[in-house]
Coordinates of C-alpha atoms in Angstrom, one line a residue:
X1 CA 0.0 0.0 0.0
X2 CA 1.3 3.4 -0.9
X3 CA 1.4 6.5 1.3
X4 CA -1.5 7.9 -0.6
X5 CA -3.6 4.8 -0.1
X6 CA -2.8 4.8 3.6
X7 CA -4.0 8.3 4.0
X8 CA -7.2 7.6 2.1
X9 CA -8.0 4.5 4.2
X10 CA -7.2 6.5 7.4
X11 CA -9.6 9.3 6.4
X12 CA -12.5 7.2 5.2
X13 CA -12.3 4.5 7.8
X14 CA -13.3 2.1 5.1
X15 CA -11.9 -1.5 5.3
X16 CA -12.8 -2.5 1.8
X17 CA -15.7 -2.2 -0.7
X18 CA -18.5 -2.6 1.9
X19 CA -17.0 0.2 4.0
X20 CA -16.4 2.4 1.0
X21 CA -20.0 1.8 -0.1
X22 CA -21.3 2.7 3.4
X23 CA -19.3 5.9 3.3
X24 CA -20.7 6.8 -0.2
X25 CA -24.2 5.8 0.7
X26 CA -25.6 9.4 1.4
X27 CA -24.2 10.6 -2.0
X28 CA -25.6 7.6 -3.9
X29 CA -29.0 7.9 -2.2
X30 CA -29.1 11.6 -2.9
X31 CA -28.1 11.0 -6.5
X32 CA -30.8 8.4 -7.0
X33 CA -33.4 10.7 -5.6
X34 CA -32.4 13.5 -7.9
X35 CA -32.4 11.3 -11.0
X36 CA -35.7 9.7 -10.0
X37 CA -37.2 13.2 -9.8
X38 CA -35.9 14.0 -13.2
X39 CA -37.3 10.8 -14.7
X40 CA -40.7 11.5 -13.1
X41 CA -40.8 15.0 -14.5
X42 CA -39.9 13.6 -17.9
X43 CA -42.6 10.9 -17.7
X44 CA -45.3 13.5 -16.8
X45 CA -44.2 16.1 -19.4
X46 CA -44.0 13.4 -22.1
X47 CA -47.4 12.0 -21.3
X48 CA -48.9 15.5 -21.5
X49 CA -47.5 15.8 -25.0
X50 CA -48.5 12.3 -26.0
X51 CA -44.9 11.1 -26.2
X52 CA -43.0 8.1 -24.8
X53 CA -40.5 9.1 -22.2
X54 CA -38.8 5.8 -22.6
X55 CA -38.4 6.3 -26.4
X56 CA -36.9 9.7 -25.7
X57 CA -34.3 8.1 -23.4
X58 CA -33.4 5.1 -25.6
X59 CA -34.3 5.6 -29.2
X60 CA -33.3 9.0 -30.4
X61 CA -30.2 10.7 -31.8
X62 CA -26.9 8.9 -30.8
X63 CA -28.7 6.1 -29.0
X64 CA -30.0 4.9 -32.3
X65 CA -26.5 4.8 -33.7
X66 CA -25.2 2.9 -30.7
X67 CA -27.9 0.2 -30.9
X68 CA -27.4 -0.2 -34.6
X69 CA -23.7 -0.9 -34.0
X70 CA -24.6 -3.3 -31.3
X71 CA -27.1 -5.1 -33.6
X72 CA -25.4 -5.0 -37.0
X73 CA -21.8 -4.0 -36.3
X74 CA -19.8 -1.3 -38.1
X75 CA -20.2 -0.3 -41.8
X76 CA -23.5 1.7 -41.8
X77 CA -23.5 5.2 -43.1
X78 CA -25.9 7.9 -44.3
X79 CA -25.1 10.2 -47.2
X80 CA -26.8 13.6 -46.9
X81 CA -27.9 15.7 -49.9
X82 CA -25.1 18.3 -49.1
X83 CA -22.4 15.6 -49.5
X84 CA -21.8 14.9 -45.8
X85 CA -21.3 11.2 -44.9
X86 CA -22.4 10.2 -41.4
X87 CA -20.7 6.9 -40.6
X88 CA -21.2 4.8 -37.5
X89 CA -17.4 4.4 -37.3
X90 CA -17.6 7.8 -35.5
X91 CA -19.0 6.0 -32.4
X92 CA -16.6 4.2 -30.1
X93 CA -17.4 0.6 -29.4
X94 CA -17.5 0.0 -25.6
X95 CA -21.2 1.0 -25.1
X96 CA -22.4 -1.1 -28.1
X97 CA -20.4 -4.0 -26.8
X98 CA -22.1 -3.8 -23.5
X99 CA -25.5 -3.4 -25.2
X100 CA -24.8 -6.6 -27.1
X101 CA -23.7 -8.4 -24.0
X102 CA -26.8 -7.3 -22.1
X103 CA -29.1 -8.5 -24.9
X104 CA -27.2 -11.8 -25.0
X105 CA -27.4 -12.6 -21.3
X106 CA -30.9 -11.1 -20.4
X107 CA -34.3 -10.8 -22.2
X108 CA -33.5 -7.3 -23.2
X109 CA -33.5 -5.4 -26.5
X110 CA -30.4 -3.5 -27.4
X111 CA -32.1 -0.3 -26.5
X112 CA -33.2 -1.8 -23.1
X113 CA -29.6 -2.9 -22.5
X114 CA -28.3 0.5 -23.3
X115 CA -30.7 2.1 -20.8
X116 CA -29.7 -0.4 -18.2
X117 CA -26.0 0.2 -18.8
X118 CA -26.5 4.0 -18.5
X119 CA -28.4 3.6 -15.2
X120 CA -25.8 1.4 -13.7
X121 CA -22.9 3.5 -15.1
X122 CA -24.5 6.7 -13.7
X123 CA -24.4 5.2 -10.2
X124 CA -20.8 4.1 -10.7
X125 CA -20.0 7.6 -12.0
X126 CA -21.6 9.2 -8.9
X127 CA -19.7 6.8 -6.6
X128 CA -16.5 7.6 -8.5
X129 CA -17.1 11.4 -8.2
X130 CA -17.7 11.0 -4.5
X131 CA -14.5 8.9 -4.1
X132 CA -12.4 11.6 -5.8
X133 CA -13.9 14.5 -4.0
X134 CA -13.9 12.7 -0.7
X135 CA -10.2 11.9 -1.1
X136 CA -9.2 15.5 -1.9
X137 CA -11.7 17.5 0.2
X138 CA -13.5 15.2 2.6
X139 CA -16.8 13.4 2.8
X140 CA -19.2 16.3 3.0
X141 CA -17.7 17.9 -0.1
X142 CA -17.9 14.6 -1.8
X143 CA -21.6 14.3 -1.2
X144 CA -22.2 17.8 -2.4
X145 CA -20.1 17.2 -5.6
X146 CA -22.3 14.2 -6.5
X147 CA -25.5 16.2 -5.9
X148 CA -24.2 19.1 -8.0
X149 CA -23.4 16.7 -10.8
X150 CA -26.9 15.2 -10.5
X151 CA -28.7 18.6 -10.7
X152 CA -26.9 19.9 -13.8
X153 CA -29.4 21.3 -16.3
X154 CA -28.6 18.6 -18.8
X155 CA -28.4 15.9 -16.1
X156 CA -31.1 13.9 -17.8
X157 CA -28.4 12.8 -20.3
X158 CA -27.0 10.7 -17.4
X159 CA -30.1 8.5 -17.7
X160 CA -30.1 8.2 -21.5
X161 CA -28.7 5.4 -23.6
X162 CA -25.7 7.6 -24.3
X163 CA -22.0 7.1 -23.4
X164 CA -21.6 10.1 -21.1
X165 CA -22.4 8.2 -17.9
X166 CA -20.2 5.2 -18.8
X167 CA -17.3 7.5 -19.8
X168 CA -17.6 9.6 -16.6
X169 CA -17.6 6.4 -14.4
X170 CA -14.5 5.1 -16.0
X171 CA -12.8 8.5 -15.9
X172 CA -13.7 9.1 -12.3
X173 CA -12.4 5.8 -11.1
X174 CA -9.3 6.0 -13.2
X175 CA -8.5 9.4 -11.6
X176 CA -9.2 8.0 -8.1
X177 CA -6.8 5.2 -8.9
X178 CA -4.2 7.7 -9.9
X179 CA -4.7 9.8 -6.7
X180 CA -4.3 6.6 -4.6
X181 CA -1.3 5.3 -6.4
X182 CA -3.0 2.3 -8.2
X183 CA -1.2 2.8 -11.5
X184 CA -2.2 -0.4 -13.3
X185 CA -5.9 0.0 -12.4
X186 CA -5.7 3.7 -13.5
X187 CA -4.2 2.6 -16.8
X188 CA -6.7 -0.1 -17.5
X189 CA -9.6 2.1 -16.7
X190 CA -8.1 4.8 -18.9
X191 CA -7.9 2.3 -21.7
X192 CA -11.6 1.5 -21.3
X193 CA -12.5 5.2 -21.2
X194 CA -10.6 5.5 -24.5
X195 CA -12.8 2.8 -26.0
X196 CA -15.9 4.8 -25.0
X197 CA -15.4 8.3 -26.3
X198 CA -12.7 10.3 -28.2
X199 CA -12.2 12.4 -25.1
X200 CA -10.6 9.4 -23.5
X201 CA -7.4 11.3 -24.4
X202 CA -8.0 13.4 -21.3
X203 CA -7.9 10.4 -19.0
X204 CA -4.7 9.2 -20.6
X205 CA -3.1 12.6 -20.3
X206 CA -4.0 12.7 -16.6
X207 CA -2.4 9.4 -16.0
X208 CA 0.7 10.4 -17.8
X209 CA 1.0 13.8 -16.1
X210 CA 0.6 12.2 -12.7
X211 CA 3.2 9.5 -13.5
X212 CA 5.7 12.1 -14.8
X213 CA 5.4 14.1 -11.6
X214 CA 5.8 10.9 -9.6
X215 CA 9.0 9.9 -11.5
X216 CA 10.4 13.4 -11.0
X217 CA 9.5 13.3 -7.3
X218 CA 11.2 9.9 -6.9
X219 CA 14.6 11.3 -7.8
X220 CA 17.3 8.8 -7.2
X221 CA 15.2 6.5 -5.0
X222 CA 15.0 3.0 -6.5
X223 CA 11.6 1.3 -6.0
X224 CA 11.7 -1.1 -9.0
X225 CA 8.3 -2.7 -8.4
X226 CA 6.5 0.7 -8.0
X227 CA 8.2 2.1 -11.0
X228 CA 7.3 -0.9 -13.1
X229 CA 3.6 -0.6 -12.1
X230 CA 3.7 3.1 -13.0
X231 CA 5.2 2.4 -16.4
X232 CA 2.7 -0.4 -17.0
X233 CA -0.2 2.0 -16.2
X234 CA 1.2 4.6 -18.6
X235 CA 1.5 1.9 -21.4
X236 CA -2.0 0.7 -20.8
X237 CA -3.7 4.1 -20.7
X238 CA -3.7 4.9 -24.4
X239 CA -4.4 1.4 -25.8
X240 CA -8.2 1.7 -26.0
X241 CA -8.4 5.0 -28.0
X242 CA -5.3 4.2 -30.1
X243 CA -6.5 0.7 -30.9
X244 CA -9.9 1.9 -32.1
X245 CA -8.5 4.8 -34.1
X246 CA -5.9 2.6 -35.8
X247 CA -8.6 0.0 -36.6
X248 CA -10.8 2.6 -38.2
X249 CA -7.9 3.8 -40.2
X250 CA -7.2 0.3 -41.4
X251 CA -10.9 -0.3 -42.1
X252 CA -11.2 2.8 -44.2
X253 CA -7.9 2.4 -45.9
X254 CA -6.8 5.9 -44.9
X255 CA -4.2 5.1 -42.4
X256 CA -3.7 6.4 -38.9
X257 CA -5.6 9.6 -39.6
X258 CA -8.6 7.9 -41.1
X259 CA -10.7 8.5 -38.0
X260 CA -10.4 12.3 -38.6
X261 CA -11.9 11.8 -42.0
X262 CA -14.8 10.0 -40.4
X263 CA -15.4 12.8 -38.0
X264 CA -15.1 15.3 -40.9
X265 CA -18.0 13.6 -42.5
X266 CA -20.0 14.7 -39.4
X267 CA -18.5 18.2 -39.7
X268 CA -16.7 17.5 -36.4
X269 CA -13.2 18.9 -36.0
X270 CA -11.0 21.0 -33.8
X271 CA -10.7 24.7 -34.9
X272 CA -9.7 26.3 -31.6
X273 CA -13.2 27.6 -31.0
X274 CA -13.5 29.7 -34.1
X275 CA -16.8 28.2 -35.2
X276 CA -18.2 28.5 -31.7
X277 CA -17.2 32.1 -31.6
X278 CA -18.9 32.8 -34.9
X279 CA -22.0 31.0 -33.6
X280 CA -22.1 33.1 -30.5
X281 CA -21.5 36.3 -32.5
X282 CA -24.3 35.4 -34.8
X283 CA -26.7 35.5 -31.8
X284 CA -26.4 39.2 -31.6
X285 CA -28.3 40.0 -34.7
X286 CA -31.7 40.1 -32.9
X287 CA -32.8 40.9 -29.4
X288 CA -33.9 37.4 -28.3
X289 CA -30.7 36.0 -29.9
X290 CA -28.6 38.6 -28.1
X291 CA -29.9 37.4 -24.7
X292 CA -28.9 33.8 -25.7
X293 CA -25.5 35.1 -26.8
X294 CA -25.0 36.9 -23.5
X295 CA -26.0 33.6 -21.7
X296 CA -23.4 31.6 -23.7
X297 CA -20.7 34.1 -22.9
X298 CA -21.5 34.0 -19.2
X299 CA -21.5 30.2 -19.3
X300 CA -18.1 30.1 -20.9
X301 CA -16.7 32.7 -18.5
X302 CA -18.1 30.6 -15.6
X303 CA -16.3 27.5 -16.8
X304 CA -13.0 29.4 -17.2
X305 CA -13.4 31.0 -13.7
X306 CA -14.1 27.6 -12.1
X307 CA -11.0 26.2 -13.7
X308 CA -8.9 29.1 -12.5
X309 CA -10.3 28.6 -9.0
X310 CA -9.4 24.9 -9.2
X311 CA -5.8 25.9 -10.1
X312 CA -5.6 28.5 -7.3
X313 CA -6.8 26.0 -4.7
X314 CA -4.1 23.6 -5.8
X315 CA -6.4 20.9 -7.1
X316 CA -4.3 17.8 -7.8
X317 CA -2.6 17.9 -11.2
X318 CA -4.3 14.9 -12.8
X319 CA -7.7 16.5 -12.2
X320 CA -6.6 19.8 -13.6
X321 CA -5.2 18.1 -16.7
X322 CA -8.2 16.0 -17.2
X323 CA -10.7 18.8 -16.8
X324 CA -8.7 21.2 -18.9
X325 CA -8.7 18.8 -21.9
X326 CA -12.3 17.8 -21.6
X327 CA -13.4 21.5 -21.5
X328 CA -11.0 22.5 -24.3
X329 CA -12.2 19.7 -26.6
X330 CA -15.9 20.5 -25.9
X331 CA -15.6 24.3 -26.4
X332 CA -13.1 24.3 -29.3
X333 CA -14.6 21.6 -31.4
X334 CA -16.5 22.6 -34.5
X335 CA -19.3 20.1 -33.9
X336 CA -23.0 20.8 -33.4
X337 CA -23.1 23.6 -30.8
X338 CA -26.2 22.3 -29.0
X339 CA -24.2 19.2 -27.9
X340 CA -21.6 21.2 -26.0
X341 CA -23.4 21.1 -22.6
X342 CA -23.6 17.4 -22.6
X343 CA -20.0 17.1 -23.8
X344 CA -19.0 19.0 -20.6
X345 CA -20.8 16.5 -18.3
X346 CA -17.6 14.5 -17.7
X347 CA -15.8 17.6 -16.5
X348 CA -17.0 17.0 -12.9
X349 CA -13.9 18.4 -11.1
X350 CA -15.0 21.8 -12.1
X351 CA -17.8 21.4 -9.6
X352 CA -15.5 20.9 -6.7
X353 CA -15.1 24.6 -5.7
X354 CA -18.9 24.9 -5.7
X355 CA -19.2 21.7 -3.7
X356 CA -16.8 23.1 -1.1
X357 CA -18.9 26.2 -0.8
X358 CA -22.1 24.1 -0.5
X359 CA -20.5 21.9 2.1
X360 CA -19.8 24.9 4.3
X361 CA -23.5 25.7 4.6
X362 CA -25.7 24.2 7.4
X363 CA -27.3 20.9 6.4
X364 CA -30.8 22.6 6.1
X365 CA -29.4 25.3 3.9
X366 CA -27.5 23.0 1.6
X367 CA -30.5 20.7 1.4
X368 CA -32.8 23.6 0.4
X369 CA -30.4 24.7 -2.3
X370 CA -30.1 21.2 -3.8
X371 CA -33.9 20.6 -3.7
X372 CA -34.6 23.9 -5.4
X373 CA -32.0 23.3 -8.1
X374 CA -33.1 19.7 -8.5
X375 CA -36.7 20.7 -9.2
X376 CA -35.6 23.3 -11.8
X377 CA -33.3 20.8 -13.4
X378 CA -36.0 18.1 -13.6
X379 CA -38.4 20.6 -15.3
X380 CA -35.7 21.8 -17.7
X381 CA -34.6 18.3 -18.6
X382 CA -38.2 17.3 -19.4
X383 CA -38.7 20.4 -21.5
X384 CA -35.4 20.0 -23.3
X385 CA -35.8 16.3 -24.1
X386 CA -39.3 16.9 -25.4
X387 CA -37.9 19.7 -27.6
X388 CA -34.5 20.0 -29.2
X389 CA -32.7 17.7 -26.8
X390 CA -29.2 16.5 -27.1
X391 CA -28.1 15.8 -30.7

């Protein structure tokens, strides 16, 4: 056991998974209550509009592409009149694999399996977020961090047959493994995260950054076994994303950069935020649009401010690296702009300064804040998913 692990065990009082689960129980119960409220609001709103809430959660947008991959494999594409080619090779394989597994071992459709995976993964993500925040800031802040993640305006995505919850769970537990010196576990989870979404690069970068600092800190000390585990974790971390990207390049016959061509067919790319800036500027051509433009600017400023606060409060380097890359890729990609809020869902360490502030309130005060925001989030999620929703 490393020094970091010893400190963690001492703080939590946990003696293993059962003890860790008991420690996280308030966070998980609170998370379940918030998400249940969101699903109830969605069911009532959808019924009033004569829509199926379950269809909205499992059979629209990206969820259809994932279930198609699970059922038929890769190779499907849609050619649009403007020449764009939407290929299912853009979707990483771990969620479809789990959907296929769920349909094989239980009487579930692929869509049912995707929904089940998301529900379980969202709980694993909540537990992982708690574990990270508890390790760095203490139990109360950990509970608050989970509740804040649950009440995000686009939190309904956590219950959809999308890959955000699965990715966040793998990322959170990989970061926790890094913080507690479990290098092989961190690398293996990073590899799985890399099989889930392209932003798995952020988890790999966090593992590498932490390992580089650890090697520099070691100096001339020789701990061959620990160094070997660290190196193995670094080697494992990029295998998932690199393996899939290289496979796509081989399948398309376009070499290592073939995946970029697939993304280009969806008009996805990295332009440093130029397209997003033009999108925001375009909002100022009318009064209603100007209000939306101001809201977008304020939202981006808030994200930057939260990251600056994380830096000033000396948040651990792996968390800063991870969050920075997730936010950078979300904001500076030229993809559909309506998807940016959900792409930021995995950037949970940005919530830690807010969680610390919430944790300093009296229990009654923090509960009132969470309940109020949870109600607003549930209503917004129902309205959003019955309207434009996540692309």
